[in-house]
């Protein structure tokens, strides 16, 4: 029986990054993946294909609505969806192939099949051909990720009632597209199909969209998306979805009103749940919490010696970069080093246009906790580069400790917010203050100057707005 130092189950961003780090540290490593391609949800059916379609559809939207403002004449731009989808698939293939290559260069053995823990230190791998192989290992890292949550009254049929996986692969834009759940995935895919010609309606149980993000900026995002043609129904509880002649009819309660929505496709994007089916973790005594997440301590150790868990299958935000950093830290701990993840400095992003990005606490959380904070804000309409780009929608907001000036949170609404959030994230990681950021020289003219000005606004010394 082959013996390893580390066996990683699942090859998503948590698992494959852990495998690279283990290889770098000289640990004899294997990674097990049940699906055909490596890369997990993120590369195959999540972050990457969704961003590929968001970019393509954003270009189309630019051609249709924005190009003329720049003096560029594009007559009747139209979408060639098969080409758009092929490009997306090619991007996915390049990246999943790249992960396979990285496993080779880091001397990680790839085992294809369903991994199951049969005892501490023992893992079986059942291939799709039905062959089973047993391996021994000093350490096991569970990185089995998550799957979409299904609604009991709107089960996925893959055709009319779909999850994000199918909504990334439509062969034509649905005429009417109903999205249940206005979180990151729903807002992104709603945006894609709205831009590509669908009539998009979003139903959300809560009184707001984008839960977890700064409320003021979420409301601004909702306003921007409404202007783009997406219809929102908040505080709307979907109670049933039935299929009639291949079309969906959803019923919902809003205040005391009963509403009905007809659609060609319904995306259920009400969240994701940890996945550990067939893993055998319970059988060897691994403890789970009330939400079926594997319980770990701050060193990613489960209650069973030699078994660790990372990524979407444990608590915390279900994000690829969170899974990656946990993978690195976990393997460094296994190798006797001191790995750690700073959960106060994990950015979250919704890749709509404008993008919404946030890191650390929000203004509403600070209020709820009655924290003594100062707020600094700067709108992109006062930023030269944003105006030159004809892309001046949005704002930067900082939340800083009123006494120490330490940055506690940063929130950005802007077309390029996903890139801009990296700077405040670094400053938070280093425990920096708004003054540190505000006194750092930023190139001119750049969008990042708005980040600097918002930091300066904490001390009411922003230059290109009236400080209040
Ligand atoms: P996963 O990526 O889910 O990988 C787990 C892997 O384990 C899978 O390949 C699975 O097949 C395998 N596996 C499970 N059980 C077994 C077993 N017993 N044996 C062998 N293999 C097994 N996050 C972001 O940060 N940014 C984004 O922009 C973003 N966009 C998203 C868009 C969509 C549409 C979706 C669905 C998700 C998105 N996410 C995004 C979330 C992100 O994809 C996840 O947080 C991330 O993939 C979690 O990584 P992971 O390694 O924990 O698990």
Short mmCIF file of C-alpha atoms and ligand atoms in Angstrom, two decimals:
data_model
loop_
_atom_site.label_atom_id
_atom_site.label_comp_id
_atom_site.label_asym_id
_atom_site.label_seq_id
_atom_site.Cartn_x
_atom_site.Cartn_y
_atom_site.Cartn_z
CA UNK A 1 0.00 0.00 0.00
CA UNK A 2 1.38 3.38 -1.03
CA UNK A 3 2.07 5.73 1.91
CA UNK A 4 1.85 9.52 1.78
CA UNK A 5 2.56 12.43 4.12
CA UNK A 6 -0.62 14.23 3.02
CA UNK A 7 -3.68 13.13 1.08
CA UNK A 8 -6.02 15.91 0.00
CA UNK A 9 -9.61 15.03 -0.89
CA UNK A 10 -11.03 17.52 -3.42
CA UNK A 11 -9.15 19.58 -6.01
CA UNK A 12 -10.96 22.95 -5.78
CA UNK A 13 -8.97 26.10 -4.97
CA UNK A 14 -8.64 24.91 -1.36
CA UNK A 15 -7.39 21.43 -2.25
CA UNK A 16 -5.17 22.11 -5.24
CA UNK A 17 -3.44 25.09 -3.62
CA UNK A 18 -2.86 22.99 -0.48
CA UNK A 19 -1.34 20.31 -2.74
CA UNK A 20 1.04 22.80 -4.40
CA UNK A 21 2.18 24.11 -1.02
CA UNK A 22 2.64 20.56 0.29
CA UNK A 23 4.75 19.73 -2.77
CA UNK A 24 6.83 22.88 -2.25
CA UNK A 25 7.45 21.84 1.36
CA UNK A 26 8.71 18.43 0.24
CA UNK A 27 5.76 16.43 1.59
CA UNK A 28 4.81 13.28 -0.31
CA UNK A 29 1.36 14.33 -1.49
CA UNK A 30 -1.65 12.92 -3.32
CA UNK A 31 -4.84 14.71 -4.36
CA UNK A 32 -8.11 12.87 -5.02
CA UNK A 33 -10.79 14.27 -7.35
CA UNK A 34 -14.09 12.61 -8.25
CA UNK A 35 -14.80 14.85 -11.24
CA UNK A 36 -13.11 14.59 -14.63
CA UNK A 37 -11.29 17.91 -14.39
CA UNK A 38 -9.28 19.37 -11.54
CA UNK A 39 -10.09 22.83 -10.15
CA UNK A 40 -13.38 22.19 -8.33
CA UNK A 41 -16.39 24.49 -8.35
CA UNK A 42 -14.33 27.64 -8.83
CA UNK A 43 -12.59 26.73 -12.07
CA UNK A 44 -15.23 24.51 -13.66
CA UNK A 45 -18.64 25.88 -12.69
CA UNK A 46 -18.04 28.94 -10.50
CA UNK A 47 -15.69 31.91 -10.35
CA UNK A 48 -13.98 31.48 -13.71
CA UNK A 49 -16.84 30.69 -16.14
CA UNK A 50 -19.06 33.30 -14.46
CA UNK A 51 -16.37 35.97 -14.83
CA UNK A 52 -15.76 34.94 -18.45
CA UNK A 53 -19.45 35.50 -19.25
CA UNK A 54 -19.61 38.68 -17.16
CA UNK A 55 -16.71 40.14 -19.13
CA UNK A 56 -18.10 39.14 -22.53
CA UNK A 57 -21.58 40.42 -21.72
CA UNK A 58 -20.11 43.64 -20.30
CA UNK A 59 -18.27 44.20 -23.61
CA UNK A 60 -21.56 43.70 -25.45
CA UNK A 61 -23.29 46.15 -23.17
CA UNK A 62 -20.46 48.64 -23.79
CA UNK A 63 -20.82 48.22 -27.55
CA UNK A 64 -24.56 48.77 -27.33
CA UNK A 65 -24.87 51.52 -24.75
CA UNK A 66 -21.52 53.18 -24.08
CA UNK A 67 -19.37 53.12 -27.21
CA UNK A 68 -21.26 56.01 -28.85
CA UNK A 69 -20.40 58.29 -25.91
CA UNK A 70 -16.73 57.77 -26.78
CA UNK A 71 -17.42 58.60 -30.42
CA UNK A 72 -17.20 54.98 -31.49
CA UNK A 73 -19.93 53.93 -33.87
CA UNK A 74 -20.96 50.30 -33.66
CA UNK A 75 -24.10 49.68 -35.62
CA UNK A 76 -26.45 46.98 -34.37
CA UNK A 77 -24.02 44.98 -32.28
CA UNK A 78 -25.33 41.45 -31.77
CA UNK A 79 -24.41 38.46 -29.70
CA UNK A 80 -22.97 35.25 -31.10
CA UNK A 81 -23.71 33.15 -28.01
CA UNK A 82 -22.06 29.89 -29.19
CA UNK A 83 -18.77 31.79 -29.69
CA UNK A 84 -19.18 33.49 -26.31
CA UNK A 85 -19.76 30.13 -24.63
CA UNK A 86 -16.86 28.52 -26.49
CA UNK A 87 -14.51 31.25 -25.30
CA UNK A 88 -15.69 30.67 -21.74
CA UNK A 89 -15.11 26.91 -22.09
CA UNK A 90 -11.64 27.52 -23.50
CA UNK A 91 -10.70 29.72 -20.54
CA UNK A 92 -11.92 26.99 -18.16
CA UNK A 93 -9.97 24.33 -20.06
CA UNK A 94 -6.77 26.37 -20.04
CA UNK A 95 -7.00 26.82 -16.29
CA UNK A 96 -7.98 23.26 -15.37
CA UNK A 97 -5.20 21.97 -17.63
CA UNK A 98 -2.86 24.40 -15.89
CA UNK A 99 -3.78 22.93 -12.49
CA UNK A 100 -2.98 19.42 -13.78
CA UNK A 101 0.41 20.68 -14.96
CA UNK A 102 1.02 22.32 -11.57
CA UNK A 103 0.35 18.99 -9.85
CA UNK A 104 3.08 17.43 -12.02
CA UNK A 105 5.65 20.17 -11.43
CA UNK A 106 5.06 19.95 -7.68
CA UNK A 107 5.26 16.13 -7.70
CA UNK A 108 1.70 15.70 -6.47
CA UNK A 109 0.08 12.39 -7.40
CA UNK A 110 -3.42 12.85 -8.87
CA UNK A 111 -5.87 10.05 -8.09
CA UNK A 112 -9.11 10.10 -10.02
CA UNK A 113 -12.17 8.86 -8.17
CA UNK A 114 -14.31 9.23 -5.09
CA UNK A 115 -12.23 9.51 -1.95
CA UNK A 116 -13.48 8.03 1.33
CA UNK A 117 -11.83 7.95 4.72
CA UNK A 118 -11.98 4.36 5.95
CA UNK A 119 -9.98 4.97 9.15
CA UNK A 120 -7.66 7.71 10.44
CA UNK A 121 -4.67 7.49 8.09
CA UNK A 122 -6.50 5.35 5.53
CA UNK A 123 -8.28 6.50 2.39
CA UNK A 124 -9.94 4.51 -0.38
CA UNK A 125 -10.32 5.84 -3.91
CA UNK A 126 -13.08 4.42 -6.06
CA UNK A 127 -12.61 5.19 -9.75
CA UNK A 128 -15.51 5.76 -12.16
CA UNK A 129 -14.71 2.32 -13.59
CA UNK A 130 -15.51 0.88 -10.15
CA UNK A 131 -11.95 -0.04 -9.15
CA UNK A 132 -10.95 0.67 -5.57
CA UNK A 133 -7.47 1.55 -4.39
CA UNK A 134 -6.42 1.88 -0.73
CA UNK A 135 -3.80 4.36 0.36
CA UNK A 136 -2.16 5.21 3.67
CA UNK A 137 -1.25 8.68 4.84
CA UNK A 138 -0.01 10.52 7.91
CA UNK A 139 -2.44 13.38 7.29
CA UNK A 140 -5.75 13.84 5.49
CA UNK A 141 -7.03 17.24 4.33
CA UNK A 142 -10.76 17.34 3.52
CA UNK A 143 -11.43 19.95 0.82
CA UNK A 144 -14.70 18.64 -0.61
CA UNK A 145 -16.33 22.05 -1.05
CA UNK A 146 -20.01 22.83 -1.44
CA UNK A 147 -23.06 22.43 -3.68
CA UNK A 148 -26.04 24.67 -4.50
CA UNK A 149 -28.97 24.59 -2.07
CA UNK A 150 -32.22 23.34 -3.57
CA UNK A 151 -35.65 24.65 -2.56
CA UNK A 152 -38.02 21.82 -1.60
CA UNK A 153 -40.79 23.29 -3.79
CA UNK A 154 -38.50 24.13 -6.71
CA UNK A 155 -36.25 21.13 -7.27
CA UNK A 156 -33.59 21.53 -9.95
CA UNK A 157 -34.60 19.85 -13.20
CA UNK A 158 -31.59 21.22 -15.09
CA UNK A 159 -33.83 22.70 -17.79
CA UNK A 160 -36.41 25.10 -16.45
CA UNK A 161 -35.49 25.24 -12.77
CA UNK A 162 -31.74 25.50 -12.73
CA UNK A 163 -28.72 26.07 -10.52
CA UNK A 164 -25.81 28.33 -11.43
CA UNK A 165 -24.15 25.41 -13.23
CA UNK A 166 -26.82 25.31 -15.97
CA UNK A 167 -27.28 29.10 -15.95
CA UNK A 168 -23.65 29.36 -17.11
CA UNK A 169 -24.36 27.21 -20.15
CA UNK A 170 -27.66 28.42 -21.69
CA UNK A 171 -27.57 28.05 -25.46
CA UNK A 172 -29.85 31.05 -25.87
CA UNK A 173 -30.82 33.92 -23.62
CA UNK A 174 -34.09 33.04 -21.88
CA UNK A 175 -36.94 35.40 -22.79
CA UNK A 176 -37.97 35.78 -19.17
CA UNK A 177 -35.40 34.85 -16.52
CA UNK A 178 -36.49 34.65 -12.90
CA UNK A 179 -33.80 34.66 -10.24
CA UNK A 180 -34.63 33.54 -6.71
CA UNK A 181 -32.08 35.04 -4.31
CA UNK A 182 -30.27 38.36 -4.76
CA UNK A 183 -26.85 37.36 -3.41
CA UNK A 184 -23.56 37.41 -5.34
CA UNK A 185 -24.32 34.48 -7.67
CA UNK A 186 -27.89 35.59 -8.46
CA UNK A 187 -26.86 39.19 -9.10
CA UNK A 188 -23.96 38.16 -11.35
CA UNK A 189 -25.93 35.69 -13.47
CA UNK A 190 -28.95 38.01 -13.52
CA UNK A 191 -26.62 40.69 -14.91
CA UNK A 192 -25.14 38.37 -17.56
CA UNK A 193 -28.54 37.40 -19.00
CA UNK A 194 -30.01 40.89 -18.62
CA UNK A 195 -27.12 42.23 -20.73
CA UNK A 196 -27.61 39.44 -23.26
CA UNK A 197 -31.28 40.29 -23.75
CA UNK A 198 -33.34 38.44 -21.14
CA UNK A 199 -36.04 40.15 -19.12
CA UNK A 200 -34.68 39.55 -15.63
CA UNK A 201 -36.71 39.62 -12.41
CA UNK A 202 -35.07 38.99 -9.06
CA UNK A 203 -37.02 37.83 -6.02
CA UNK A 204 -35.44 38.30 -2.62
CA UNK A 205 -36.82 37.30 0.77
CA UNK A 206 -34.85 40.00 2.64
CA UNK A 207 -35.58 43.75 2.48
CA UNK A 208 -32.22 44.29 0.70
CA UNK A 209 -29.92 42.76 -1.88
CA UNK A 210 -26.31 41.58 -1.34
CA UNK A 211 -26.53 40.53 2.29
CA UNK A 212 -23.17 40.85 4.04
CA UNK A 213 -22.12 43.91 2.02
CA UNK A 214 -22.39 47.53 3.17
CA UNK A 215 -26.09 48.43 3.09
CA UNK A 216 -25.71 51.91 1.59
CA UNK A 217 -23.54 50.61 -1.26
CA UNK A 218 -25.84 47.60 -1.79
CA UNK A 219 -28.76 49.99 -2.21
CA UNK A 220 -26.74 52.00 -4.75
CA UNK A 221 -25.95 48.79 -6.61
CA UNK A 222 -29.64 47.90 -6.68
CA UNK A 223 -30.39 51.34 -8.12
CA UNK A 224 -27.72 50.88 -10.82
CA UNK A 225 -28.97 47.41 -11.77
CA UNK A 226 -32.57 48.66 -11.85
CA UNK A 227 -31.47 51.37 -14.28
CA UNK A 228 -29.95 48.58 -16.40
CA UNK A 229 -33.36 46.94 -16.61
CA UNK A 230 -33.36 44.31 -13.84
CA UNK A 231 -36.59 44.23 -11.83
CA UNK A 232 -36.33 43.59 -8.09
CA UNK A 233 -38.98 42.35 -5.69
CA UNK A 234 -37.66 42.52 -2.13
CA UNK A 235 -39.34 41.07 0.97
CA UNK A 236 -40.83 38.55 -1.40
CA UNK A 237 -41.14 34.95 -0.27
CA UNK A 238 -41.37 32.42 -3.07
CA UNK A 239 -43.81 29.70 -2.03
CA UNK A 240 -43.90 27.45 -5.07
CA UNK A 241 -42.74 26.92 -8.62
CA UNK A 242 -44.66 24.75 -11.04
CA UNK A 243 -43.90 23.90 -14.64
CA UNK A 244 -46.60 24.26 -17.29
CA UNK A 245 -45.82 23.55 -20.94
CA UNK A 246 -42.09 23.91 -20.28
CA UNK A 247 -42.51 27.33 -18.64
CA UNK A 248 -42.21 28.07 -14.94
CA UNK A 249 -44.88 29.75 -12.85
CA UNK A 250 -43.64 30.95 -9.49
CA UNK A 251 -45.95 32.05 -6.73
CA UNK A 252 -44.78 34.40 -4.02
CA UNK A 253 -45.99 36.39 -1.03
CA UNK A 254 -45.09 40.06 -0.75
CA UNK A 255 -46.58 41.84 2.27
CA UNK A 256 -50.23 40.80 2.01
CA UNK A 257 -50.13 40.41 -1.74
CA UNK A 258 -50.01 37.13 -3.65
CA UNK A 259 -47.78 37.46 -6.71
CA UNK A 260 -47.24 35.22 -9.73
CA UNK A 261 -44.25 35.28 -12.06
CA UNK A 262 -43.98 33.46 -15.36
CA UNK A 263 -40.56 32.61 -16.72
CA UNK A 264 -38.74 30.55 -19.32
CA UNK A 265 -36.00 29.70 -16.80
CA UNK A 266 -35.76 30.02 -13.05
CA UNK A 267 -32.38 30.24 -11.33
CA UNK A 268 -32.47 29.18 -7.70
CA UNK A 269 -29.52 30.95 -6.08
CA UNK A 270 -30.38 30.86 -2.40
CA UNK A 271 -26.93 29.82 -1.20
CA UNK A 272 -24.63 26.82 -1.06
CA UNK A 273 -24.21 24.05 1.48
CA UNK A 274 -21.10 22.13 2.49
CA UNK A 275 -20.59 18.85 0.63
CA UNK A 276 -19.30 15.71 2.32
CA UNK A 277 -21.50 12.93 0.94
CA UNK A 278 -19.79 9.57 0.55
CA UNK A 279 -16.69 10.84 2.31
CA UNK A 280 -17.07 8.61 5.36
CA UNK A 281 -16.07 11.40 7.73
CA UNK A 282 -18.92 10.66 10.18
CA UNK A 283 -17.96 6.99 10.28
CA UNK A 284 -14.50 7.81 11.60
CA UNK A 285 -16.00 10.21 14.18
CA UNK A 286 -15.38 13.61 12.56
CA UNK A 287 -17.69 16.18 14.17
CA UNK A 288 -20.00 18.47 12.18
CA UNK A 289 -21.81 21.63 13.29
CA UNK A 290 -25.57 22.28 13.05
CA UNK A 291 -25.15 23.47 9.44
CA UNK A 292 -23.36 20.26 8.36
CA UNK A 293 -20.01 22.04 8.21
CA UNK A 294 -16.97 20.12 9.44
CA UNK A 295 -15.86 21.50 12.81
CA UNK A 296 -12.21 22.57 12.98
CA UNK A 297 -10.02 24.47 15.44
CA UNK A 298 -7.97 27.48 14.38
CA UNK A 299 -5.32 25.12 13.01
CA UNK A 300 -7.89 23.41 10.73
CA UNK A 301 -7.73 20.23 12.86
CA UNK A 302 -10.92 18.23 13.20
CA UNK A 303 -11.55 16.33 16.41
CA UNK A 304 -9.90 13.24 14.83
CA UNK A 305 -6.11 13.24 14.92
CA UNK A 306 -4.48 13.58 11.50
CA UNK A 307 -7.68 14.78 9.79
CA UNK A 308 -7.92 18.43 8.76
CA UNK A 309 -10.56 20.37 6.77
CA UNK A 310 -10.52 23.61 4.75
CA UNK A 311 -12.58 25.69 2.33
CA UNK A 312 -16.34 25.68 1.75
CA UNK A 313 -16.81 22.51 3.81
CA UNK A 314 -15.90 24.39 7.02
CA UNK A 315 -17.34 27.60 8.52
CA UNK A 316 -16.67 31.04 7.07
CA UNK A 317 -17.36 32.82 3.80
CA UNK A 318 -17.67 30.47 0.83
CA UNK A 319 -14.98 32.10 -1.28
CA UNK A 320 -12.18 30.69 -3.40
CA UNK A 321 -9.46 32.91 -1.92
CA UNK A 322 -10.54 31.98 1.62
CA UNK A 323 -10.27 28.29 0.68
CA UNK A 324 -6.83 28.87 -0.91
CA UNK A 325 -5.41 30.68 2.10
CA UNK A 326 -6.76 28.01 4.44
CA UNK A 327 -5.15 25.35 2.22
CA UNK A 328 -1.76 27.04 2.47
CA UNK A 329 -2.02 27.64 6.22
CA UNK A 330 -3.25 24.09 6.90
CA UNK A 331 -0.38 22.43 5.03
CA UNK A 332 2.18 24.75 6.62
CA UNK A 333 0.83 23.72 10.03
CA UNK A 334 1.09 20.04 9.02
CA UNK A 335 4.71 20.70 8.02
CA UNK A 336 5.41 22.17 11.47
CA UNK A 337 5.33 25.82 10.39
CA UNK A 338 2.99 28.54 11.67
CA UNK A 339 0.26 29.05 9.06
CA UNK A 340 -2.61 31.42 9.74
CA UNK A 341 -5.56 33.14 8.03
CA UNK A 342 -6.70 36.64 9.02
CA UNK A 343 -10.49 36.39 8.75
CA UNK A 344 -10.83 40.15 9.31
CA UNK A 345 -9.10 40.81 5.99
CA UNK A 346 -10.93 38.61 3.49
CA UNK A 347 -12.50 40.68 0.71
CA UNK A 348 -15.84 39.76 -0.89
CA UNK A 349 -16.87 40.89 -4.34
CA UNK A 350 -19.94 40.93 -6.56
CA UNK A 351 -18.75 41.23 -10.16
CA UNK A 352 -21.71 43.19 -11.55
CA UNK A 353 -21.23 46.56 -13.24
CA UNK A 354 -20.54 48.47 -11.06
CA UNK A 355 -18.76 45.85 -8.99
CA UNK A 356 -19.38 45.82 -5.25
CA UNK A 357 -16.42 44.97 -3.04
CA UNK A 358 -16.00 44.97 0.70
CA UNK A 359 -13.48 43.97 3.36
CA UNK A 360 -13.74 44.11 7.14
CA UNK A 361 -16.75 45.54 8.98
CA UNK A 362 -19.56 47.49 7.32
CA UNK A 363 -20.99 50.80 8.54
CA UNK A 364 -24.23 49.04 9.56
CA UNK A 365 -22.30 46.43 11.58
CA UNK A 366 -20.37 49.21 13.32
CA UNK A 367 -23.69 50.92 14.18
CA UNK A 368 -25.26 47.69 15.45
CA UNK A 369 -22.29 47.12 17.74
CA UNK A 370 -22.32 50.80 18.81
CA UNK A 371 -18.65 51.06 17.86
CA UNK A 372 -16.93 54.41 17.98
CA UNK A 373 -15.93 54.83 14.36
CA UNK A 374 -15.29 57.56 11.79
CA UNK A 375 -16.45 57.26 8.19
CA UNK A 376 -14.70 58.61 5.11
CA UNK A 377 -16.39 58.63 1.69
CA UNK A 378 -15.40 59.71 -1.78
CA UNK A 379 -17.51 59.54 -4.95
CA UNK A 380 -15.98 58.52 -8.29
CA UNK A 381 -17.71 61.47 -9.98
CA UNK A 382 -14.99 63.62 -8.35
CA UNK A 383 -12.18 61.41 -9.68
CA UNK A 384 -10.50 62.53 -12.90
CA UNK A 385 -9.71 59.08 -14.25
CA UNK A 386 -13.26 57.83 -13.67
CA UNK A 387 -14.59 60.82 -15.63
CA UNK A 388 -12.01 60.26 -18.39
CA UNK A 389 -13.17 56.63 -18.50
CA UNK A 390 -16.84 57.74 -18.68
CA UNK A 391 -17.26 55.38 -15.74
CA UNK A 392 -17.91 57.62 -12.75
CA UNK A 393 -20.65 55.66 -10.97
CA UNK A 394 -19.86 54.57 -7.44
CA UNK A 395 -18.17 55.47 -4.20
CA UNK A 396 -15.42 54.42 -1.78
CA UNK A 397 -16.18 54.21 1.93
CA UNK A 398 -13.80 53.65 4.83
CA UNK A 399 -14.68 52.77 8.42
CA UNK A 400 -11.91 53.64 10.86
CA UNK A 401 -11.61 53.37 14.62
CA UNK A 402 -12.40 56.85 16.00
CA UNK A 403 -9.59 56.67 18.58
CA UNK A 404 -6.74 54.84 16.87
CA UNK A 405 -7.69 55.60 13.23
CA UNK A 406 -7.06 51.90 12.41
CA UNK A 407 -8.99 50.90 9.27
CA UNK A 408 -11.71 48.43 10.23
CA UNK A 409 -13.55 48.19 6.91
CA UNK A 410 -13.45 49.39 3.30
CA UNK A 411 -16.24 49.23 0.71
CA UNK A 412 -16.09 50.13 -2.95
CA UNK A 413 -18.75 50.37 -5.64
CA UNK A 414 -17.11 50.84 -9.04
CA UNK A 415 -16.54 49.05 -12.33
CA UNK A 416 -13.04 48.09 -11.12
CA UNK A 417 -13.86 47.58 -7.41
CA UNK A 418 -12.55 43.99 -7.46
CA UNK A 419 -9.05 45.32 -8.21
CA UNK A 420 -9.27 48.45 -6.05
CA UNK A 421 -10.21 46.53 -2.88
CA UNK A 422 -6.75 44.89 -2.79
CA UNK A 423 -5.13 48.06 -1.45
CA UNK A 424 -7.33 48.58 1.64
CA UNK A 425 -7.16 44.80 2.23
CA UNK A 426 -3.36 45.02 2.47
CA UNK A 427 -3.54 48.02 4.77
CA UNK A 428 -6.02 46.17 7.03
CA UNK A 429 -3.73 43.10 7.00
CA UNK A 430 -0.86 45.27 8.25
CA UNK A 431 -3.07 46.99 10.86
CA UNK A 432 -2.70 50.36 9.08
CA UNK A 433 -4.65 53.57 9.63
CA UNK A 434 -6.63 55.80 7.29
CA UNK A 435 -3.82 58.33 7.67
CA UNK A 436 -1.25 55.73 6.50
CA UNK A 437 -3.27 55.18 3.34
CA UNK A 438 -4.14 58.85 2.86
CA UNK A 439 -0.47 59.86 3.05
CA UNK A 440 0.65 57.22 0.53
CA UNK A 441 1.41 58.62 -2.92
CA UNK A 442 -0.98 57.28 -5.56
CA UNK A 443 -0.34 57.65 -9.29
CA UNK A 444 -2.33 60.27 -11.15
CA UNK A 445 -4.73 59.94 -12.84
CA UNK A 446 -5.99 56.63 -11.40
CA UNK A 447 -9.14 55.26 -9.85
CA UNK A 448 -7.04 54.39 -6.80
CA UNK A 449 -6.80 58.11 -6.03
CA UNK A 450 -10.47 57.86 -5.00
CA UNK A 451 -9.42 55.21 -2.46
CA UNK A 452 -6.77 57.58 -1.11
CA UNK A 453 -9.27 60.47 -0.99
CA UNK A 454 -11.84 58.37 0.89
CA UNK A 455 -9.13 57.54 3.43
CA UNK A 456 -8.33 61.27 3.69
CA UNK A 457 -12.04 61.99 4.11
CA UNK A 458 -11.95 60.07 7.43
CA UNK A 459 -10.03 63.07 8.79
CA UNK A 460 -12.15 65.48 6.71
CA UNK A 461 -9.24 66.44 4.51
CA UNK A 462 -10.27 65.01 1.13
CA UNK A 463 -9.21 67.42 -1.58
CA UNK A 464 -11.70 67.18 -4.41
CA UNK A 465 -14.98 67.24 -2.44
CA UNK A 466 -16.43 69.42 0.28
CA UNK A 467 -15.72 67.62 3.58
CA UNK A 468 -18.72 67.38 5.90
P1 LIG B 1 -14.74 23.29 -4.37
O1 LIG B 1 -14.22 24.27 -5.32
O2 LIG B 1 -16.21 23.09 -4.29
O3 LIG B 1 -14.03 21.92 -4.72
C1 LIG B 1 -14.33 20.73 -4.07
C2 LIG B 1 -13.90 19.59 -4.96
O4 LIG B 1 -13.97 18.39 -4.21
C3 LIG B 1 -14.82 19.37 -6.16
O5 LIG B 1 -14.04 19.30 -7.33
C4 LIG B 1 -15.49 18.03 -5.88
O6 LIG B 1 -15.77 17.29 -7.05
C5 LIG B 1 -14.44 17.35 -5.04
N1 LIG B 1 -14.95 16.29 -4.16
C6 LIG B 1 -15.98 16.37 -3.27
N2 LIG B 1 -16.10 15.23 -2.58
C7 LIG B 1 -15.14 14.40 -3.05
C8 LIG B 1 -14.75 13.08 -2.71
N3 LIG B 1 -15.33 12.40 -1.72
N4 LIG B 1 -13.72 12.53 -3.41
C9 LIG B 1 -13.09 13.22 -4.41
N5 LIG B 1 -13.42 14.47 -4.74
C10 LIG B 1 -14.41 15.07 -4.05
N6 LIG B 1 -15.76 32.52 -5.06
C11 LIG B 1 -14.94 33.59 -5.17
O7 LIG B 1 -14.06 33.77 -4.31
N7 LIG B 1 -15.05 34.47 -6.20
C12 LIG B 1 -16.00 34.33 -7.16
O8 LIG B 1 -16.06 35.13 -8.08
C13 LIG B 1 -16.88 33.22 -7.08
N8 LIG B 1 -17.82 33.03 -8.01
C14 LIG B 1 -18.63 31.93 -7.94
C15 LIG B 1 -19.58 31.77 -8.91
C16 LIG B 1 -20.42 30.67 -8.88
C17 LIG B 1 -21.45 30.48 -9.97
C18 LIG B 1 -20.25 29.69 -7.85
C19 LIG B 1 -21.12 28.47 -7.82
C20 LIG B 1 -19.30 29.86 -6.86
C21 LIG B 1 -18.48 30.99 -6.89
N9 LIG B 1 -17.52 31.22 -5.91
C22 LIG B 1 -16.71 32.32 -5.99
C23 LIG B 1 -17.34 30.30 -4.76
C24 LIG B 1 -16.13 29.39 -4.98
O9 LIG B 1 -16.30 28.67 -6.18
C25 LIG B 1 -15.96 28.43 -3.80
O10 LIG B 1 -15.89 29.18 -2.60
C26 LIG B 1 -14.69 27.62 -3.94
O11 LIG B 1 -14.70 26.86 -5.11
C27 LIG B 1 -14.53 26.68 -2.74
O12 LIG B 1 -13.37 25.95 -2.89
P2 LIG B 1 -13.18 24.53 -2.21
O13 LIG B 1 -11.80 24.08 -2.60
O14 LIG B 1 -13.52 24.58 -0.78
O15 LIG B 1 -14.28 23.57 -2.88
#
